Coordinates of C-alpha atoms in Angstrom, one line a residue:
Chain U
M1 CA -53.4 -16.8 -68.0
L2 CA -55.0 -20.1 -67.2
T3 CA -54.6 -19.4 -63.6
L4 CA -55.9 -15.9 -64.2
L5 CA -59.0 -17.2 -66.0
A6 CA -59.5 -20.0 -63.5
A7 CA -59.6 -17.2 -60.9
L8 CA -62.4 -15.6 -62.9
A9 CA -64.3 -18.9 -62.7
V10 CA -64.3 -19.1 -58.9
G11 CA -64.0 -15.4 -58.1
S12 CA -60.8 -15.6 -56.2
P13 CA -58.1 -12.9 -56.4
A14 CA -55.5 -13.0 -59.1
A15 CA -53.0 -10.4 -60.3
A16 CA -54.1 -8.1 -63.0
P17 CA -52.3 -8.7 -66.3
A18 CA -50.0 -6.3 -68.1
S19 CA -51.3 -4.9 -71.3
G20 CA -50.5 -6.4 -74.7
S21 CA -50.2 -10.0 -75.8
S22 CA -47.4 -11.8 -77.5
T23 CA -48.5 -15.5 -77.4
S24 CA -47.7 -17.6 -80.4
A25 CA -49.6 -20.8 -79.6
F26 CA -53.3 -21.0 -80.3
P27 CA -56.0 -21.1 -79.2
A28 CA -55.3 -18.5 -76.6
A29 CA -57.8 -17.1 -74.2
G30 CA -57.7 -13.8 -72.2
I31 CA -59.3 -10.5 -71.4
I32 CA -59.7 -7.1 -73.0
V33 CA -57.2 -4.4 -72.1
G34 CA -59.0 -1.2 -73.0
N35 CA -62.6 -0.1 -72.3
R36 CA -63.9 -1.5 -75.5
L37 CA -62.7 -3.9 -78.2
S38 CA -63.6 -3.4 -81.8
V39 CA -63.5 -6.7 -83.7
R40 CA -62.9 -6.0 -87.4
A41 CA -63.6 -7.9 -90.6
R42 CA -59.9 -7.8 -91.7
P43 CA -56.7 -7.1 -89.9
S44 CA -56.8 -3.3 -90.5
L45 CA -57.9 -0.3 -88.6
Q46 CA -59.9 0.8 -91.6
A47 CA -61.8 -2.5 -91.9
A48 CA -65.5 -2.7 -90.9
V49 CA -66.3 -3.3 -87.3
L50 CA -68.2 -6.6 -86.9
K51 CA -68.7 -6.3 -83.2
R52 CA -67.8 -4.1 -80.2
M53 CA -67.0 -6.0 -77.0
P54 CA -66.9 -4.1 -73.7
Q55 CA -64.2 -4.8 -71.1
F56 CA -66.8 -5.6 -68.6
R57 CA -70.1 -7.3 -69.1
R58 CA -73.4 -6.1 -67.7
D59 CA -73.0 -8.5 -64.7
F60 CA -69.6 -6.8 -64.1
R61 CA -67.6 -9.9 -65.2
R62 CA -64.7 -9.5 -67.5
T63 CA -65.5 -10.2 -71.2
V64 CA -63.4 -13.1 -72.2
V65 CA -61.9 -13.5 -75.7
L66 CA -60.6 -16.5 -77.5
A67 CA -57.9 -16.0 -80.2
V68 CA -57.5 -18.7 -82.7
A69 CA -54.8 -17.3 -85.1
A70 CA -52.4 -14.4 -85.6
D71 CA -51.1 -12.3 -88.5
V72 CA -48.8 -9.4 -88.9
V73 CA -50.0 -6.6 -91.3
A74 CA -48.0 -3.5 -91.9
G75 CA -45.9 -4.1 -88.8
R76 CA -48.9 -4.5 -86.5
R77 CA -49.7 -7.8 -85.0
W78 CA -53.3 -8.9 -85.2
L79 CA -55.2 -11.7 -83.6
R80 CA -58.2 -13.5 -85.0
V81 CA -60.8 -14.0 -82.3
E82 CA -64.1 -15.8 -82.1
I83 CA -67.1 -13.5 -82.0
P84 CA -69.6 -14.7 -79.3
S85 CA -72.9 -13.7 -81.1
R86 CA -75.2 -15.0 -83.8
P87 CA -74.6 -16.5 -86.2
N88 CA -72.3 -19.0 -84.5
G89 CA -68.8 -19.5 -85.9
R90 CA -68.0 -15.9 -86.9
T91 CA -64.5 -14.6 -86.3
G92 CA -62.9 -11.2 -86.6
W93 CA -59.6 -9.4 -86.1
V94 CA -58.3 -7.3 -83.2
P95 CA -54.9 -5.6 -82.5
A96 CA -52.8 -7.9 -80.4
T97 CA -52.1 -5.0 -78.0
A98 CA -55.9 -4.7 -77.3
V99 CA -56.1 -8.0 -75.5
Q100 CA -54.1 -10.0 -73.0
V101 CA -54.2 -13.6 -73.9
S102 CA -52.2 -16.8 -73.4
S103 CA -52.3 -20.3 -74.7
T104 CA -55.0 -22.6 -73.5
H105 CA -54.0 -26.1 -72.4
R106 CA -57.5 -27.6 -72.0
L107 CA -60.2 -28.4 -74.4
I108 CA -63.8 -29.5 -74.0
V109 CA -65.1 -31.9 -76.7
I110 CA -68.8 -32.6 -76.7
D111 CA -69.8 -35.5 -78.9
R112 CA -73.4 -34.8 -79.6
S113 CA -74.3 -38.2 -81.0
Q114 CA -72.5 -40.0 -78.2
R115 CA -73.9 -37.6 -75.6
R116 CA -70.4 -37.4 -74.1
L117 CA -68.3 -34.6 -72.8
T118 CA -64.5 -35.1 -72.6
V119 CA -62.0 -32.7 -71.0
Y120 CA -58.6 -32.8 -72.7
V121 CA -55.5 -31.5 -70.8
D122 CA -52.6 -31.0 -73.2
G123 CA -54.2 -33.2 -75.7
K124 CA -54.9 -36.1 -73.4
P125 CA -58.4 -37.0 -72.2
R126 CA -58.6 -36.4 -68.5
Y127 CA -62.3 -36.4 -67.7
V128 CA -65.3 -37.9 -69.3
T129 CA -69.0 -37.6 -68.4
K130 CA -72.3 -38.4 -69.9
V131 CA -74.5 -35.5 -70.9
A132 CA -77.9 -34.6 -72.3
V133 CA -78.1 -32.5 -75.4
G134 CA -80.7 -30.5 -77.5
R135 CA -83.8 -32.3 -78.6
P136 CA -84.7 -32.6 -82.3
G137 CA -85.4 -29.1 -83.7
M138 CA -83.4 -27.6 -80.9
E139 CA -80.2 -29.3 -81.5
T140 CA -77.1 -28.2 -79.6
P141 CA -75.1 -26.3 -82.2
L142 CA -72.0 -27.8 -83.8
G143 CA -68.7 -25.9 -84.1
H144 CA -66.0 -24.2 -82.1
F145 CA -66.8 -22.1 -79.1
Y146 CA -65.4 -21.3 -75.7
V147 CA -66.3 -21.0 -72.0
A148 CA -67.3 -17.3 -71.5
A149 CA -68.2 -17.3 -67.8
G150 CA -68.8 -19.7 -64.9
F151 CA -71.0 -19.3 -61.9
R152 CA -73.4 -20.8 -59.4
P153 CA -76.8 -20.0 -60.8
T154 CA -79.7 -18.7 -58.8
E155 CA -82.1 -21.0 -60.6
S156 CA -82.1 -24.5 -59.0
F157 CA -83.0 -26.2 -62.3
L158 CA -79.5 -25.3 -63.6
G159 CA -77.9 -27.4 -60.9
V160 CA -74.9 -26.6 -58.8
Y161 CA -72.8 -24.8 -61.4
A162 CA -73.1 -23.4 -65.0
F163 CA -70.7 -22.5 -67.7
E164 CA -71.9 -19.8 -70.1
T165 CA -70.5 -20.6 -73.6
S166 CA -70.1 -18.4 -76.7
A167 CA -72.5 -20.6 -78.6
Y168 CA -76.1 -19.7 -79.4
S169 CA -79.0 -22.1 -79.7
K170 CA -81.5 -22.3 -82.5
L171 CA -84.0 -20.6 -80.2
S172 CA -83.2 -17.0 -81.2
E173 CA -86.4 -15.7 -79.5
W174 CA -85.4 -17.1 -76.1
P175 CA -85.2 -14.3 -73.5
G176 CA -81.6 -13.3 -73.2
G177 CA -80.8 -14.5 -76.7
G178 CA -80.7 -18.2 -76.2
I179 CA -77.2 -18.8 -75.0
V180 CA -76.0 -22.4 -74.8
A181 CA -74.8 -23.4 -71.4
I182 CA -73.1 -26.4 -69.9
H183 CA -74.9 -26.7 -66.6
G184 CA -75.8 -29.1 -63.9
W185 CA -79.0 -31.0 -63.7
N186 CA -80.7 -32.5 -60.7
D187 CA -82.4 -35.5 -62.5
T188 CA -79.7 -37.8 -63.8
S189 CA -82.3 -39.8 -65.8
V190 CA -82.0 -37.3 -68.7
L191 CA -78.3 -38.0 -69.2
G192 CA -77.5 -39.7 -72.5
K193 CA -80.6 -38.3 -74.1
A194 CA -81.5 -35.5 -76.5
V195 CA -84.0 -33.6 -74.3
S196 CA -82.7 -30.1 -73.7
H197 CA -83.5 -26.8 -75.5
G198 CA -79.9 -26.7 -76.8
C199 CA -77.9 -26.6 -73.5
V200 CA -75.6 -29.4 -72.4
R201 CA -76.9 -30.9 -69.2
V202 CA -74.4 -32.6 -66.9
S203 CA -74.9 -34.4 -63.6
N204 CA -74.4 -32.1 -60.6
T205 CA -71.4 -34.3 -59.6
G206 CA -69.9 -34.0 -63.0
M207 CA -70.6 -30.2 -63.1
H208 CA -68.9 -29.8 -59.8
A209 CA -65.8 -31.5 -61.2
L210 CA -65.9 -29.4 -64.3
S211 CA -66.0 -26.2 -62.2
L212 CA -62.8 -27.2 -60.7
I213 CA -60.8 -28.3 -63.8
V214 CA -62.1 -26.0 -66.6
P215 CA -60.9 -22.4 -66.6
I216 CA -62.8 -19.6 -68.2
G217 CA -61.7 -19.2 -71.8
T218 CA -61.4 -23.0 -72.4
P219 CA -62.2 -23.8 -76.0
I220 CA -65.2 -26.1 -76.7
T221 CA -65.6 -28.2 -79.8
I222 CA -69.1 -29.6 -80.4
K223 CA -69.2 -32.4 -83.0
N224 CA -71.4 -35.1 -84.2
Chain D
M1 CA -17.1 34.3 7.1
T2 CA -19.6 37.1 6.7
S3 CA -22.7 36.7 4.7
R4 CA -21.3 39.1 2.1
Q5 CA -18.2 36.9 1.7
R6 CA -20.5 33.8 1.4
L7 CA -22.5 35.5 -1.3
T8 CA -19.3 36.5 -3.2
R9 CA -18.0 32.9 -3.0
L10 CA -21.3 31.5 -4.2
A11 CA -21.4 34.0 -7.2
V12 CA -17.9 32.9 -8.2
L13 CA -18.8 29.3 -7.9
V14 CA -22.0 29.7 -10.0
A15 CA -20.0 31.7 -12.7
A16 CA -17.4 28.9 -12.9
V17 CA -20.0 26.2 -13.3
F18 CA -21.9 28.2 -15.8
A19 CA -18.7 28.8 -17.8
L20 CA -18.0 25.0 -17.9
V21 CA -21.5 23.8 -18.7
V22 CA -23.2 26.3 -20.9
P23 CA -21.0 26.1 -24.0
T24 CA -21.5 22.3 -24.2
I25 CA -25.3 22.7 -24.1
A26 CA -25.4 25.6 -26.4
V27 CA -23.3 24.0 -29.1
A28 CA -24.3 20.4 -29.1
D29 CA -27.4 19.6 -27.2
K30 CA -29.7 22.3 -28.4
P31 CA -30.5 22.2 -32.1
P32 CA -29.3 25.5 -33.4
P33 CA -31.7 28.1 -34.7
K34 CA -32.4 27.3 -38.3
T35 CA -29.9 29.2 -40.3
P36 CA -30.8 29.6 -43.9
P37 CA -28.1 28.8 -46.5
G38 CA -26.0 31.8 -47.1
Q39 CA -26.1 33.1 -43.5
T40 CA -23.2 32.7 -41.1
T41 CA -22.8 30.7 -38.0
T42 CA -20.0 30.2 -35.5
P43 CA -19.2 26.5 -35.3
A44 CA -17.0 25.3 -32.6
K45 CA -13.3 25.0 -33.4
P46 CA -12.2 21.5 -34.6
T47 CA -10.2 19.7 -32.1
V48 CA -8.4 17.5 -34.6
P49 CA -6.8 18.7 -37.8
P50 CA -8.9 18.0 -41.0
G51 CA -8.5 14.6 -42.4
Q52 CA -6.4 13.3 -39.5
A53 CA -9.1 11.5 -37.5
K54 CA -8.3 7.8 -37.0
K55 CA -10.9 5.8 -38.9
G56 CA -13.3 4.0 -36.7
A57 CA -11.6 5.3 -33.6
P58 CA -13.9 6.2 -30.7
S59 CA -14.1 9.8 -30.0
K60 CA -11.8 11.4 -27.5
D61 CA -13.5 14.7 -27.7
T62 CA -15.8 16.1 -25.1
P63 CA -19.2 14.6 -25.6
G64 CA -21.3 17.2 -27.3
A65 CA -18.4 19.1 -28.9
P66 CA -17.9 19.1 -32.6
Q67 CA -15.0 17.1 -33.9
N68 CA -13.3 16.0 -37.1
R69 CA -14.0 12.8 -38.8
G70 CA -12.6 11.1 -41.9
N71 CA -15.0 9.8 -44.5
G72 CA -16.5 6.4 -43.6
D73 CA -15.8 7.0 -40.0
T74 CA -18.1 5.8 -37.3
A75 CA -18.5 8.2 -34.3
N76 CA -19.7 6.5 -31.2
G77 CA -21.2 8.5 -28.4
C78 CA -23.5 10.9 -30.1
T79 CA -20.7 13.4 -30.1
G80 CA -21.6 15.5 -33.1
S81 CA -19.0 16.1 -35.6
V82 CA -17.2 18.4 -37.9
K83 CA -15.8 17.3 -41.2
T84 CA -13.5 19.6 -43.2
T85 CA -12.8 19.0 -46.8
V86 CA -12.1 20.7 -50.1
A87 CA -14.8 21.2 -52.7
D88 CA -13.7 23.0 -55.7
G89 CA -13.5 20.0 -58.0
S90 CA -9.8 20.5 -58.7
V91 CA -8.2 19.0 -55.7
V92 CA -8.8 15.3 -55.1
N93 CA -7.3 14.2 -51.9
A94 CA -8.1 11.5 -49.5
N95 CA -11.0 12.5 -47.2
K96 CA -11.9 15.4 -49.5
Y97 CA -15.3 16.4 -50.9
Q98 CA -15.6 17.4 -54.5
I99 CA -18.2 19.6 -56.0
G100 CA -21.3 17.5 -56.7
D101 CA -20.4 15.0 -54.1
A102 CA -23.0 14.1 -51.5
V103 CA -22.3 14.8 -47.8
Y104 CA -23.9 11.9 -46.2
V105 CA -24.5 11.4 -42.4
S106 CA -26.6 8.7 -40.9
G107 CA -27.4 8.1 -37.3
S108 CA -28.9 5.1 -35.5
N109 CA -29.7 3.7 -32.1
F110 CA -31.0 6.9 -30.7
P111 CA -34.1 7.1 -28.5
T112 CA -37.4 8.0 -30.1
G113 CA -37.8 11.8 -30.1
A114 CA -34.2 12.5 -30.9
V115 CA -33.6 15.6 -32.9
F116 CA -30.7 16.0 -35.3
T117 CA -29.7 19.1 -37.1
F118 CA -27.0 19.2 -39.7
Q119 CA -25.1 22.1 -41.2
V120 CA -22.6 22.2 -44.1
V121 CA -20.5 25.2 -43.3
H122 CA -18.0 26.9 -45.6
V123 CA -15.0 27.1 -43.3
Q124 CA -13.4 30.3 -44.5
T125 CA -16.5 32.4 -44.3
K126 CA -18.4 30.4 -41.8
T127 CA -21.3 30.4 -44.2
V128 CA -24.0 27.8 -43.8
V129 CA -24.4 26.5 -47.3
A130 CA -26.8 23.8 -46.4
S131 CA -28.8 22.6 -43.4
G132 CA -31.3 19.9 -42.6
S133 CA -32.6 17.8 -39.8
F134 CA -34.4 14.6 -38.9
T135 CA -36.1 13.2 -35.9
G136 CA -36.4 9.7 -34.6
S137 CA -34.3 6.8 -33.5
A138 CA -32.5 6.7 -36.8
G139 CA -32.3 8.8 -39.9
S140 CA -29.9 10.3 -42.4
F141 CA -28.9 13.6 -43.8
L142 CA -27.5 14.2 -47.2
Q143 CA -26.5 17.3 -49.1
Q144 CA -24.9 17.7 -52.4
I145 CA -22.0 20.2 -52.4
A146 CA -22.4 22.9 -54.9
Q147 CA -19.9 25.6 -55.6
D148 CA -21.0 29.0 -54.5
P149 CA -19.3 31.5 -56.8
K150 CA -19.3 34.1 -54.1
L151 CA -17.2 32.0 -51.7
T152 CA -13.5 31.8 -51.9
G153 CA -11.7 28.8 -50.4
H154 CA -12.9 25.3 -50.7
E155 CA -13.1 23.8 -47.2
Y156 CA -16.4 22.7 -45.9
K157 CA -17.3 21.0 -42.7
V158 CA -20.4 19.2 -41.4
I159 CA -21.7 19.9 -38.0
V160 CA -24.1 17.6 -36.3
Y161 CA -26.3 18.9 -33.5
Y162 CA -28.2 16.4 -31.4
N163 CA -30.8 16.7 -28.7
T164 CA -33.8 14.9 -27.4
A165 CA -37.0 16.1 -25.8
S166 CA -36.5 13.6 -23.0
G167 CA -33.1 15.1 -22.2
H168 CA -31.1 12.2 -23.5
R169 CA -27.7 13.3 -24.6
C170 CA -24.9 11.0 -25.2
H171 CA -25.0 7.3 -25.0
K172 CA -22.3 4.6 -25.7
S173 CA -24.5 2.8 -28.3
D174 CA -25.4 6.0 -30.2
N175 CA -23.8 6.1 -33.6
F176 CA -23.1 8.4 -36.4
F177 CA -21.7 7.4 -39.7
F178 CA -20.2 9.9 -42.1
V179 CA -19.4 9.5 -45.7
G180 CA -18.9 11.8 -48.6
G181 CA -16.8 12.6 -51.6
T182 CA -13.8 10.7 -52.8
D183 CA -12.9 9.6 -49.3
V184 CA -10.3 7.0 -50.1
K185 CA -7.8 7.0 -52.9
G186 CA -9.2 4.8 -55.7
A187 CA -12.3 3.9 -53.7
E188 CA -15.1 2.6 -55.8
Q189 CA -18.1 4.9 -56.1
V190 CA -21.7 3.7 -56.3
V191 CA -24.4 5.8 -57.7
V192 CA -27.7 5.4 -55.8
C193 CA -31.1 6.7 -56.5
A194 CA -32.5 7.9 -53.2
A195 CA -36.2 8.1 -52.9
T196 CA -37.1 11.7 -52.1
G197 CA -40.8 11.4 -51.6
S198 CA -41.3 14.2 -54.1
E199 CA -43.7 13.8 -56.9
K200 CA -41.8 16.3 -59.1
H201 CA -38.4 14.9 -58.3
P202 CA -38.9 11.3 -57.1
Y203 CA -35.2 10.4 -56.9
H204 CA -32.1 12.1 -55.9
E205 CA -28.9 10.8 -57.4
L206 CA -26.2 10.2 -54.9
K207 CA -22.6 9.1 -55.4
L208 CA -21.4 7.2 -52.4
P209 CA -18.3 5.2 -51.6
A210 CA -19.1 1.5 -52.0
A211 CA -18.2 1.0 -48.4
A212 CA -20.8 3.4 -47.3
I213 CA -23.6 1.5 -49.0
Q214 CA -23.7 -1.2 -46.3
H215 CA -23.8 1.3 -43.5
R216 CA -26.5 3.5 -45.1
H217 CA -30.0 3.2 -43.6
K218 CA -31.7 2.1 -46.8
K219 CA -35.0 3.8 -47.2
A220 CA -37.7 1.8 -48.9
G221 CA -37.8 2.8 -52.6
D222 CA -34.1 3.5 -53.0
I223 CA -32.6 2.0 -56.1
T224 CA -29.0 0.7 -55.5
P225 CA -27.2 1.0 -57.8
A226 CA -28.8 3.5 -60.1
P227 CA -30.0 2.3 -63.5
E228 CA -27.7 2.9 -66.4
G229 CA -30.0 5.5 -67.9
G230 CA -30.0 7.5 -64.6
C231 CA -32.6 7.7 -61.9
P232 CA -36.2 7.4 -62.9
T233 CA -38.1 10.7 -63.5
T234 CA -41.7 11.4 -62.6
A235 CA -42.7 10.3 -66.1
D236 CA -40.9 7.0 -65.6
V237 CA -42.5 6.5 -62.3
K238 CA -45.9 7.3 -63.7
A239 CA -45.4 4.9 -66.6
A240 CA -44.4 2.1 -64.2
E241 CA -47.3 2.6 -61.8
Q242 CA -49.2 -0.6 -61.2
A243 CA -51.7 -2.1 -58.9
K244 CA -52.1 -5.7 -57.8
A245 CA -55.8 -6.3 -57.6
P246 CA -58.2 -9.2 -58.2
L247 CA -59.7 -9.6 -61.6
Q248 CA -63.1 -9.9 -59.9
T249 CA -64.6 -10.4 -56.5
N250 CA -67.9 -10.7 -54.8
V251 CA -70.0 -8.3 -52.8
G252 CA -69.0 -8.4 -49.1
Q253 CA -65.7 -10.0 -49.8
Q254 CA -62.6 -8.2 -48.4
V255 CA -60.0 -7.4 -51.0
T256 CA -56.5 -6.0 -50.5
I257 CA -55.0 -3.9 -53.3
H258 CA -51.3 -3.3 -53.5
V259 CA -50.2 -0.2 -55.4
T260 CA -46.8 1.0 -56.6
A261 CA -47.1 4.6 -57.8
V262 CA -45.6 8.0 -57.6
P263 CA -44.4 8.7 -54.0
N264 CA -46.6 10.7 -51.8
T265 CA -49.5 10.7 -54.3
T266 CA -53.1 10.0 -53.6
V267 CA -54.4 6.6 -54.7
T268 CA -58.2 6.4 -55.0
V269 CA -60.3 3.3 -55.0
K270 CA -63.8 3.9 -56.2
G271 CA -66.9 2.0 -57.3
A272 CA -69.2 -0.8 -56.1
G273 CA -70.0 1.1 -52.9
V274 CA -66.3 1.8 -52.2
D275 CA -64.8 5.3 -52.0
Q276 CA -61.4 5.2 -50.3
S277 CA -58.1 7.0 -50.8
V278 CA -54.7 6.6 -49.3
T279 CA -51.4 8.3 -49.8
T280 CA -48.4 6.4 -51.1
T281 CA -45.2 6.3 -49.0
T282 CA -42.0 8.0 -49.9
A283 CA -41.2 4.7 -51.6
G284 CA -44.4 5.0 -53.7
I285 CA -46.1 2.1 -52.0
A286 CA -49.7 1.9 -50.8
T287 CA -52.0 -0.9 -49.6
V288 CA -55.7 -0.5 -49.6
T289 CA -58.2 -3.0 -48.1
I290 CA -61.8 -2.7 -49.3
K291 CA -65.1 -4.5 -48.9
P292 CA -67.5 -3.7 -51.7
T293 CA -71.1 -3.3 -50.7
K294 CA -72.8 -3.7 -54.0
P295 CA -72.1 -5.0 -57.5
G296 CA -70.2 -2.8 -59.8
I297 CA -66.8 -1.9 -61.2
V298 CA -64.0 -0.8 -58.9
A299 CA -61.3 1.5 -60.4
V300 CA -57.9 2.1 -58.8
K301 CA -56.2 5.4 -59.8
G302 CA -52.8 6.8 -59.0
A303 CA -51.1 9.9 -60.4
S304 CA -51.8 8.8 -64.0
S305 CA -55.2 9.6 -65.4
K306 CA -55.5 6.1 -66.6
P307 CA -56.8 3.6 -64.0
L308 CA -54.1 1.3 -62.6
A309 CA -56.6 -1.5 -62.2
M310 CA -60.3 -2.2 -62.7
F311 CA -62.2 -5.1 -61.5
G312 CA -65.8 -6.3 -61.3
V313 CA -67.7 -6.9 -58.1
L314 CA -70.3 -9.6 -58.6
G315 CA -73.5 -10.2 -56.8
A316 CA -73.8 -13.1 -54.5
R317 CA -75.2 -15.3 -57.2
S318 CA -75.9 -14.9 -60.9
S319 CA -78.9 -15.7 -63.0
G320 CA -78.7 -18.2 -65.9
L321 CA -82.1 -17.1 -67.3
A322 CA -80.4 -16.2 -70.7
F323 CA -79.7 -19.9 -71.2
T324 CA -82.0 -22.1 -73.2
G325 CA -81.5 -24.9 -70.6

């Protein structure tokens, strides 16, 4: 699945997965099998639907899900998934057969106070880079998130590459909802400072490296 | 010699030549008119008693004339053949067919354009109980022997007719291979699922001697040996349909999609400016190459109503305007 999601990051071909998911190690990232995924408050088909996630986004990318736990209720296996919407940090339950996920082996940890981004591979730090984070009043949100998409942006101020995350900034009125991104930045003088609107700015060199080593679906922990 | 005498001599000579040549052409080189099962034909008389042909021995028969062959025999020289056997299910002898057994004949090394016609004939009544044909440099014919309650006697023979549009007749490298029934005492039988190319009946179950498997011209899609649960049905094939496609691609990027689906079914690929369709092979395989012209979602469909694969086609670049930056 890592290969599969890595393929999503760079748009290269990869085999389509079979339906259903049986992974036992979490977090686990993957894609939605059916047309639409109903995320419920409890592991039950009768539970309230917290969010409906489409198989494809409006930009025709696959919607990526991150499962963080599993449970078996009445013989049916359920996965607890992160919900990429406001407020940050919500989770809900989906039938395991509705998604195709597999364990992630990489983790991005952003130390907000240290202005540092570290990529862990199988628990070991493999890449570290200095970053800029949200300025006071627009702080980069703390918590557990994941990489939802990756692309080369049309806007030059976002640098050479950008990761869309599942986190939302404090700026709820921002056009598009104020999604927190990890993106490149042309002016390296901002690195190590709290100057952004909530996004995590990385040097273009660092962002290029991240685009190569971070698959879509990689979990992100933002801490102080 | 008078002109009248000359004419008489010429007429005698022509008649003699005609008598020698015509039967050969009529029986072996021209495919016979299609005789529906149940009708009678007059096959040439076997030159070797049933079951006594020496295995693998080259034919000593006149090229073009039918002859006897034991099961598993190879007949060189595009001679055509007759196989006589018993098929009532009660007699199990060496080189005998049983009811339900497959008569299997394959040919190879023939020039392109070769035409083969096969007939399974009930010996006693000369009834054609089955017939078939193939064209090309190689191919095979198979027919399962079924008991016809109207027929008495249990001997059947297989006649192979061979001809080419180019006039090619017999050649040393031409080759027929015959199998069928319980040909050898205690011979191991292997059940094979032969791909038929039919959507309603995708596989035909064949019981062949193990020795025949290596000689058989394997068609793509055949399953050897057959699964324990029997040959896959249409429902099985539909359930197993799949497509190898990318998870996403970009506008203008060429993508090849590999599909495994019901044989001879139409596979459609639609969306993102693409509208293509191909037919799967008799083995149920299709390959489609597309080049999306605009962003969107491409759906790949086979016989099942559910898409076999869907993937997004992205624009050349994406906006990050939703980000707070």
